[in-house]
Coordinates of C-alpha atoms in Angstrom, one line a residue:
Chain A
M8 CA 78.6 34.8 203.7
L9 CA 81.6 33.6 205.8
K10 CA 84.9 35.2 205.6
I11 CA 88.0 33.2 204.6
Q12 CA 89.4 33.6 208.0
E13 CA 86.3 32.2 209.5
I14 CA 86.4 29.2 207.2
R15 CA 90.1 28.7 208.1
E16 CA 89.1 28.8 211.8
I17 CA 86.4 26.2 211.2
I18 CA 88.8 24.0 209.3
K19 CA 91.3 24.2 212.2
L20 CA 88.7 23.3 214.7
I21 CA 87.3 20.4 212.7
D22 CA 90.8 19.1 212.1
Q23 CA 91.5 19.1 215.8
S24 CA 88.2 17.5 216.5
A25 CA 86.8 14.0 216.0
I26 CA 84.2 15.2 213.5
D27 CA 84.4 13.5 210.1
E28 CA 81.9 15.5 208.3
F29 CA 80.6 19.1 208.7
V30 CA 77.9 20.9 206.8
F31 CA 77.0 24.5 207.3
E32 CA 74.2 26.4 205.6
H33 CA 73.6 30.1 205.9
E34 CA 71.8 32.6 203.7
G35 CA 71.8 30.3 200.6
S36 CA 75.4 29.3 200.9
K37 CA 76.5 25.9 202.0
I38 CA 79.9 24.7 203.2
Q39 CA 80.6 21.1 203.4
M40 CA 83.8 19.6 204.8
K41 CA 84.8 15.9 204.9
K42 CA 87.9 14.3 206.3
N43 CA 90.0 11.7 204.5
V44 CA 88.3 11.8 201.2
V45 CA 89.9 12.2 197.7
S46 CA 91.8 15.4 197.6
N47 CA 89.7 17.8 195.6
V48 CA 89.6 21.3 196.9
T49 CA 86.6 23.2 195.7
A50 CA 85.0 26.4 196.8
V51 CA 82.2 28.7 195.8
K52 CA 82.4 32.1 194.6
P53 CA 83.1 34.5 196.2
I54 CA 84.9 32.3 198.7
T55 CA 87.6 31.5 196.2
Q56 CA 90.6 30.7 198.1
V57 CA 91.1 28.4 201.0
V58 CA 94.7 27.7 200.9
E59 CA 95.7 25.8 204.0
S60 CA 97.8 22.8 204.3
V61 CA 95.5 20.9 206.5
P62 CA 94.6 17.2 206.5
V63 CA 90.9 18.0 205.8
N64 CA 89.3 18.3 202.5
V65 CA 87.1 21.2 202.1
Q66 CA 84.0 21.3 200.0
A67 CA 81.9 24.3 200.0
V68 CA 78.8 24.0 197.9
Q69 CA 76.5 26.8 197.1
T70 CA 72.7 26.6 196.5
P71 CA 71.8 24.1 193.8
V72 CA 70.9 27.0 191.5
Q73 CA 74.5 28.0 191.1
A74 CA 77.2 25.7 189.8
V75 CA 79.9 24.6 192.1
Q76 CA 83.2 26.1 191.0
Q77 CA 86.6 24.6 191.5
I78 CA 89.2 26.7 193.1
Q79 CA 91.3 27.9 190.3
V80 CA 94.8 27.1 191.0
E81 CA 96.0 29.6 188.4
E82 CA 93.9 32.3 190.0
M83 CA 95.6 31.6 193.2
K84 CA 99.0 31.8 191.6
Q85 CA 98.1 35.0 190.0
E86 CA 97.0 36.5 193.2
V87 CA 100.3 35.4 194.8
K88 CA 102.2 36.8 191.9
A89 CA 100.3 40.1 192.1
A90 CA 101.3 40.3 195.7
E91 CA 104.9 39.6 194.8
N92 CA 104.9 42.0 191.9
A93 CA 104.6 44.9 194.3
N94 CA 108.1 43.9 195.6
L95 CA 109.6 43.3 192.2
H96 CA 112.0 45.9 190.7
K97 CA 111.2 47.0 187.2
I98 CA 114.0 47.8 184.8
T99 CA 112.7 50.5 182.4
S100 CA 113.9 51.9 179.2
P101 CA 115.6 55.4 179.4
M102 CA 114.8 56.1 175.8
V103 CA 112.7 55.3 172.7
G104 CA 114.5 52.7 170.5
T105 CA 114.9 49.1 169.6
F106 CA 115.3 46.5 172.2
Y107 CA 118.2 44.0 171.7
A108 CA 118.5 41.0 174.1
S109 CA 122.0 40.2 172.9
P110 CA 125.1 42.1 171.7
S111 CA 124.7 40.7 168.2
P112 CA 122.1 38.5 166.4
D113 CA 124.3 35.3 166.8
A114 CA 125.4 35.9 170.4
D115 CA 123.8 34.6 173.5
N116 CA 121.2 36.8 175.3
Y117 CA 122.6 39.0 178.1
V118 CA 120.1 37.5 180.6
K119 CA 117.3 35.0 180.7
V120 CA 114.6 34.3 183.3
G121 CA 116.4 33.0 186.3
S122 CA 119.6 34.9 185.7
K123 CA 121.2 36.5 188.7
V124 CA 122.1 40.1 188.1
S125 CA 124.1 42.6 190.1
N126 CA 123.9 46.4 190.0
D127 CA 126.2 46.8 187.0
S128 CA 125.1 43.7 185.0
I129 CA 124.2 44.5 181.4
V130 CA 120.7 43.2 180.7
C131 CA 120.1 44.5 177.2
I132 CA 120.8 47.1 174.6
V133 CA 118.5 49.9 173.4
E134 CA 119.4 51.4 170.1
A135 CA 118.2 54.5 168.3
M136 CA 120.0 56.1 165.3
K137 CA 123.1 54.0 165.8
L138 CA 123.5 55.1 169.4
F139 CA 123.7 52.0 171.6
N140 CA 122.8 52.2 175.2
E141 CA 123.8 49.2 177.3
I142 CA 121.1 49.0 180.1
E143 CA 122.4 48.0 183.5
A144 CA 120.2 46.2 186.1
E145 CA 120.9 48.8 188.8
V146 CA 119.7 46.3 191.3
N147 CA 120.9 43.0 192.8
G148 CA 118.6 40.1 192.2
E149 CA 117.1 37.5 189.9
I150 CA 115.4 38.1 186.5
V151 CA 111.8 36.7 186.9
E152 CA 110.3 38.0 183.7
I153 CA 111.3 39.5 180.4
L154 CA 108.5 41.8 179.2
V155 CA 109.6 42.7 175.6
K156 CA 110.8 40.8 172.6
N157 CA 114.1 41.0 170.7
G158 CA 114.0 43.7 168.0
Q159 CA 110.8 45.3 169.4
L160 CA 110.4 49.1 169.4
I161 CA 110.1 50.3 173.0
E162 CA 108.9 53.5 174.5
Y163 CA 110.5 55.8 177.0
G164 CA 109.9 54.4 180.5
Q165 CA 108.6 51.1 179.3
P166 CA 109.2 48.2 181.7
L167 CA 111.7 45.7 180.2
F168 CA 112.4 43.3 183.0
L169 CA 111.0 42.3 186.4
V170 CA 113.7 41.5 188.9
K171 CA 113.3 39.9 192.3
P172 CA 115.7 42.0 194.5
E173 CA 118.0 40.2 196.9
Chain B
M1 CA 167.9 51.0 173.9
Q2 CA 165.8 49.4 171.2
S3 CA 164.3 52.7 170.2
D4 CA 167.8 54.2 170.1
I5 CA 168.8 51.6 167.5
R6 CA 165.6 52.3 165.6
K7 CA 166.3 56.0 165.6
E8 CA 169.9 55.5 164.4
L9 CA 168.7 53.2 161.7
L10 CA 166.1 55.7 160.5
D11 CA 168.7 58.5 160.6
A12 CA 171.1 56.4 158.5
F13 CA 168.4 55.8 155.9
T14 CA 167.5 59.4 155.9
N15 CA 171.1 60.5 155.3
A16 CA 171.5 57.8 152.6
G17 CA 168.6 59.2 150.6
E18 CA 168.2 57.0 147.5
S19 CA 171.4 55.0 148.0
Y20 CA 171.5 51.5 149.4
L21 CA 173.0 50.7 152.8
S22 CA 174.5 47.3 153.4
G23 CA 173.7 45.3 156.5
Q24 CA 177.4 45.3 157.5
H25 CA 177.6 49.1 157.1
L26 CA 174.6 49.6 159.2
A27 CA 175.8 47.2 161.8
D28 CA 179.2 49.1 162.0
L29 CA 177.4 52.4 162.1
I30 CA 175.0 51.6 164.9
G31 CA 177.4 49.3 166.7
C32 CA 175.4 46.1 166.7
S33 CA 175.4 42.7 164.9
R34 CA 174.1 42.2 161.3
T35 CA 171.4 39.9 162.8
A36 CA 170.2 42.8 165.0
V37 CA 170.0 45.1 161.9
W38 CA 168.0 42.4 160.0
K39 CA 165.6 42.2 163.0
H40 CA 165.1 45.9 163.0
V41 CA 164.5 46.0 159.3
E42 CA 161.8 43.4 159.7
E43 CA 160.3 45.5 162.5
L44 CA 160.1 48.5 160.2
R45 CA 158.4 46.4 157.6
K46 CA 155.8 45.3 160.1
E47 CA 155.1 49.0 160.8
G48 CA 154.3 49.7 157.2
F49 CA 157.7 50.7 155.8
E50 CA 158.6 49.2 152.4
L51 CA 162.2 48.3 152.2
E52 CA 163.9 47.1 149.0
A53 CA 166.7 44.6 149.6
I54 CA 169.2 43.9 146.9
R55 CA 172.0 41.4 147.2
R56 CA 175.5 42.9 147.5
K57 CA 174.0 46.4 147.7
G58 CA 171.9 46.4 150.8
Y59 CA 168.7 48.1 151.9
R60 CA 166.9 51.2 151.1
I61 CA 163.5 52.6 152.2
I62 CA 161.2 53.0 149.2
K63 CA 158.0 53.9 151.1
T64 CA 157.4 55.3 154.5
P65 CA 154.2 54.7 156.4
E66 CA 152.1 57.8 156.7
K67 CA 151.7 57.8 160.4
I68 CA 149.4 60.2 162.2
I69 CA 151.7 62.1 164.5
P70 CA 149.6 63.5 167.4
D71 CA 151.8 66.6 167.5
E72 CA 150.8 67.3 163.9
I73 CA 147.2 67.3 164.9
R74 CA 147.9 69.5 167.9
L75 CA 149.8 72.0 165.9
G76 CA 147.4 74.8 164.9
L77 CA 144.4 73.1 166.4
K78 CA 142.1 75.9 167.6
T79 CA 139.4 74.0 169.5
G80 CA 138.6 74.6 173.1
F81 CA 138.4 71.0 174.2
V82 CA 137.7 68.6 171.3
G83 CA 140.9 66.7 170.5
K84 CA 142.9 68.6 173.1
N85 CA 143.7 65.3 174.9
I86 CA 144.8 62.6 172.4
Y87 CA 145.5 59.0 173.2
Y88 CA 147.5 57.6 170.2
E89 CA 148.0 53.9 169.8
D90 CA 149.8 52.1 167.0
C91 CA 147.6 49.0 167.3
I92 CA 144.6 48.4 169.5
D93 CA 141.7 46.0 169.8
S94 CA 139.1 48.8 169.3
T95 CA 139.3 52.6 170.0
Q96 CA 135.7 52.3 171.4
K97 CA 136.8 49.8 174.1
A98 CA 139.8 52.0 175.0
A99 CA 137.6 55.1 175.1
Q100 CA 135.1 53.3 177.4
R101 CA 137.9 52.4 179.8
L102 CA 139.2 56.0 179.7
A103 CA 135.6 57.4 180.2
Y104 CA 135.3 55.5 183.4
D105 CA 138.6 57.0 184.5
Q106 CA 137.0 60.5 184.3
V107 CA 139.2 61.9 181.4
P108 CA 138.1 65.3 180.3
E109 CA 135.4 65.9 177.7
G110 CA 136.8 66.0 174.2
T111 CA 139.4 63.3 174.8
V112 CA 140.1 61.3 171.7
V113 CA 141.5 57.8 171.1
I114 CA 143.2 57.4 167.8
A115 CA 144.7 54.1 166.5
E116 CA 146.7 53.3 163.4
E117 CA 145.2 49.8 163.3
Q118 CA 142.3 48.1 165.0
T119 CA 142.3 44.3 165.4
A120 CA 138.6 44.2 166.6
G121 CA 137.0 47.2 165.0
R122 CA 133.2 46.9 165.2
G123 CA 130.2 48.3 163.4
R124 CA 126.5 48.0 164.0
M125 CA 125.4 44.6 165.5
N126 CA 129.0 43.8 166.2
R127 CA 129.8 43.6 162.5
K128 CA 133.5 43.7 161.8
W129 CA 134.8 47.0 160.7
H130 CA 137.8 46.6 158.4
S131 CA 140.5 49.0 159.7
P132 CA 143.9 48.3 158.1
K133 CA 147.1 50.0 159.2
Y134 CA 148.0 53.6 158.2
T135 CA 145.1 54.0 155.8
G136 CA 142.1 55.4 157.7
I137 CA 141.1 57.4 160.7
W138 CA 140.0 55.1 163.4
M139 CA 139.0 57.2 166.4
S140 CA 136.7 57.5 169.4
L141 CA 135.6 60.8 171.0
I142 CA 134.4 61.1 174.6
L143 CA 131.7 63.6 175.4
R144 CA 129.8 64.4 178.6
P145 CA 126.9 66.6 177.5
N146 CA 124.4 67.9 180.0
I147 CA 121.3 66.9 177.9
P148 CA 118.4 64.5 178.6
L149 CA 119.4 60.9 177.7
S150 CA 116.6 60.7 175.2
K151 CA 118.2 63.4 173.1
A152 CA 121.6 61.6 172.9
P153 CA 120.9 59.9 169.5
Q154 CA 120.8 63.3 167.8
L155 CA 124.6 63.6 168.4
T156 CA 125.1 60.8 165.9
L157 CA 123.5 62.9 163.2
L158 CA 125.6 65.9 164.3
T159 CA 128.8 63.9 164.0
A160 CA 127.9 62.9 160.5
V161 CA 127.4 66.5 159.5
S162 CA 130.8 67.6 161.0
I163 CA 132.6 64.8 159.1
V164 CA 130.9 65.7 155.8
Q165 CA 131.9 69.4 156.3
A166 CA 135.5 68.4 157.0
I167 CA 135.7 66.1 154.0
E168 CA 134.1 68.6 151.6
D169 CA 136.4 71.3 152.9
L170 CA 139.5 69.3 152.3
T171 CA 138.7 67.4 149.2
N172 CA 135.8 69.3 147.4
L173 CA 134.2 65.9 146.9
H174 CA 130.4 65.8 146.8
T175 CA 129.6 64.0 150.1
E176 CA 126.2 62.7 151.3
I177 CA 124.6 61.2 154.4
K178 CA 122.5 58.1 154.5
W179 CA 120.2 58.0 157.5
P180 CA 121.2 58.1 160.3
N181 CA 124.9 58.7 159.8
D182 CA 126.6 56.7 157.0
I183 CA 128.7 58.9 154.8
L184 CA 128.7 58.2 151.1
I185 CA 130.6 59.4 148.1
N186 CA 129.3 58.3 144.7
G187 CA 127.0 56.0 146.5
K188 CA 129.8 54.1 148.3
K189 CA 130.4 54.2 152.1
V190 CA 133.5 56.1 153.2
T191 CA 132.6 56.5 156.8
G192 CA 130.7 54.7 159.6
I193 CA 129.8 56.1 163.0
L194 CA 128.8 54.1 166.0
T195 CA 128.0 55.7 169.3
E196 CA 127.8 54.2 172.7
L197 CA 126.4 55.6 175.9
Q198 CA 127.3 55.2 179.5
A199 CA 124.5 56.2 181.8
E200 CA 123.0 55.7 185.2
S201 CA 119.3 55.8 185.1
D202 CA 118.5 58.9 183.2
R203 CA 121.8 60.7 183.7
I204 CA 124.4 60.5 180.9
H205 CA 127.8 59.7 182.2
S206 CA 129.6 59.8 178.9
I207 CA 128.9 59.4 175.2
I208 CA 131.6 57.7 173.1
I209 CA 131.4 58.4 169.4
G210 CA 133.3 55.9 167.2
M211 CA 134.3 57.1 163.8
G212 CA 135.8 54.9 161.0
I213 CA 136.8 57.0 158.0
N214 CA 138.3 55.3 154.9
V215 CA 140.9 57.8 153.8
N216 CA 143.9 56.4 151.9
Q217 CA 142.9 52.8 151.1
T218 CA 143.3 51.6 147.6
V219 CA 140.7 49.3 146.0
D220 CA 143.0 46.3 146.9
D221 CA 142.9 47.2 150.5
F222 CA 139.2 46.4 150.8
P223 CA 138.1 42.8 151.0
I224 CA 136.4 41.7 147.7
E225 CA 132.9 41.6 149.2
L226 CA 133.2 45.3 150.2
Q227 CA 134.7 46.7 147.0
S228 CA 131.3 47.4 145.4
I229 CA 129.9 49.1 148.5
A230 CA 132.8 50.8 150.2
S231 CA 135.3 53.3 149.0
S232 CA 138.0 55.7 150.3
L233 CA 138.7 59.4 149.8
L234 CA 141.9 58.5 147.9
I235 CA 139.9 56.3 145.5
E236 CA 137.3 59.0 144.9
K237 CA 139.6 61.9 144.8
G238 CA 142.5 60.2 143.0
E239 CA 145.1 61.4 145.4
S240 CA 146.1 60.7 149.0
I241 CA 144.6 62.9 151.7
P242 CA 146.7 64.0 154.8
R243 CA 145.0 62.2 157.7
A244 CA 146.2 64.6 160.4
A245 CA 144.8 67.6 158.5
L246 CA 141.4 65.8 158.2
I247 CA 141.3 64.9 161.8
K248 CA 142.0 68.5 162.8
S249 CA 139.3 69.7 160.5
I250 CA 136.8 67.2 162.0
F251 CA 137.6 68.4 165.5
T252 CA 137.0 72.0 164.5
Y253 CA 133.7 71.4 162.7
F254 CA 132.5 69.1 165.4
E255 CA 133.2 71.4 168.3
K256 CA 131.4 74.3 166.4
L257 CA 128.3 72.2 165.8
Y258 CA 128.3 70.7 169.3
L259 CA 128.4 74.1 171.0
L260 CA 125.7 75.3 168.6
Y261 CA 123.6 72.2 169.5
L262 CA 124.0 72.7 173.3
E263 CA 123.0 76.3 172.8
E264 CA 120.1 76.1 170.4
G265 CA 119.1 72.5 170.2
F266 CA 118.8 70.1 167.3
L267 CA 117.0 72.4 164.8
P268 CA 120.0 74.0 163.2
I269 CA 121.7 70.6 163.0
K270 CA 118.6 69.1 161.4
L271 CA 118.7 71.7 158.7
L272 CA 122.3 71.0 157.9
W273 CA 121.8 67.3 158.0
E274 CA 118.9 67.5 155.6
S275 CA 121.0 69.5 153.2
Y276 CA 123.4 66.5 152.9
A277 CA 120.8 63.8 153.1
I278 CA 120.8 61.3 150.2
S279 CA 117.6 59.4 150.9
I280 CA 115.0 62.0 151.5
G281 CA 112.2 61.9 148.9
K282 CA 113.5 58.6 147.5
I283 CA 112.1 55.0 147.8
I284 CA 114.1 53.1 150.3
T285 CA 114.0 49.9 152.2
A286 CA 114.5 49.9 155.9
R287 CA 115.7 46.5 157.2
T288 CA 115.3 45.7 160.9
L289 CA 115.5 42.5 163.0
T290 CA 111.8 42.0 162.6
G291 CA 111.4 42.6 158.9
A292 CA 111.8 45.1 156.0
L293 CA 109.8 48.1 155.2
K294 CA 109.8 49.7 151.7
G295 CA 108.5 53.2 151.2
K296 CA 109.3 56.8 150.5
A297 CA 111.6 58.6 152.9
L298 CA 109.8 61.7 153.9
G299 CA 112.4 63.2 156.1
I300 CA 113.4 63.2 159.8
T301 CA 111.4 64.4 162.8
D302 CA 112.7 67.1 165.2
D303 CA 114.3 64.3 167.1
G304 CA 116.1 62.9 164.0
V305 CA 113.8 59.9 163.6
L306 CA 113.3 58.8 160.0
Q307 CA 109.8 58.9 158.6
I308 CA 108.9 56.5 155.8
E309 CA 105.5 56.5 154.0
D310 CA 104.5 53.0 152.8
Q311 CA 102.4 52.2 149.7
E312 CA 99.1 52.6 151.7
G313 CA 100.1 56.1 152.7
K314 CA 100.8 55.1 156.3
I315 CA 103.8 56.9 157.9
H316 CA 106.2 54.8 160.0
H317 CA 108.7 56.2 162.4
I318 CA 112.1 54.4 162.2
Y319 CA 114.5 54.4 165.1
S320 CA 116.9 51.8 164.0
A321 CA 117.4 50.1 160.6
D322 CA 119.8 49.4 157.8
I323 CA 118.7 51.6 154.9
E324 CA 119.0 50.4 151.3
L325 CA 118.6 52.9 148.5
N326 CA 116.4 51.2 145.9

């Protein structure tokens, strides 16, 4: 089975060449590439991702026994996200209690996805036994995900928000 | 200058006793115009004095406001730090907000903000707290305990116990606590406590305990919608209670319990709390943002968390809710 880097290399070479169509068969796997056809990027497992902005269209077809699988765009996104997650800052709860997204039920939420926060921005309140703890972002950045719901009981150390640091 | 006129005016009324003083007489005495006298009389009225004005006779003071004089609290106060540093305001937005600002300014632990009137007094979920002038105790206490942040909610139960002890000591009224820290007499709320925390990560910077105690309100002082659920010490006792003495007593009980807590933890506080608890063993409803839970209140955990057993026998741990006694 070819590695993604190897496929990329082939794409690059074919793109720079005068070849219109390329078929490669090896140990039951088949890769087929065509230039200037309808854009439909597919690949076979386990070669799932060929993400290159090249003017070729890649078709990799496995043996007829196995179904051809489309590259799952979502899967790609998830992988990209997972890679990004490693760089995201988690705002966690310092205590057990109830999560409130706003200062009172009829008020606007402190933050939403896309909100810019700075170190001392209040992002939510955690309450236990009528003790209200205003949680600060403690990071400069942008809220990319809110992980809990208004009124939800949260645990000590539970992640509440993901922030992309700036 | 203005305060000099005020002082002379009050002196004149003090000397006059029950007799009336005419505007002209007061003007001559103080050395100002009759209009100025009239302005100062209006100022006094705004501050809670009741003045009777009779044509051709003049004015006399028929009721003085019962102001809390910080010196009266300080006199005879035997605490080590609680209430040693008092910020006293005639009218303020909210003592909590003022205390938050002070806490950032590194005032010593035990500093208290007391106001005669709050224009934006708040309760749980930013509900308005009705705090009319000269009637109650509206104050916020700043603490800086060296305890894990997760233990901080226990201090709200401790505060309730200290206020109950002070009220019972001064009034002999049977006083109870509704979880976590509402104080009731004859089933009506006389005190609410709201606590706010300033922290950085897991480290407590300060804890600000806001207390609203209904002391000398009459029934008419409460909005109609509160009259069936709220009360004051005056209404329950049938006589007015000296607010400065009650404040002093709260400081004393609070400091004693707080030092005990820092030394021995929550257990002794829990035992005291339970001895005043109204809801334990009863069927109650806990209302939260996400719904209501009805069941039997079993008690509190070693952390102060309320345990409710539902009809299927399942035990729920309640961290925040409005409790209704069924």
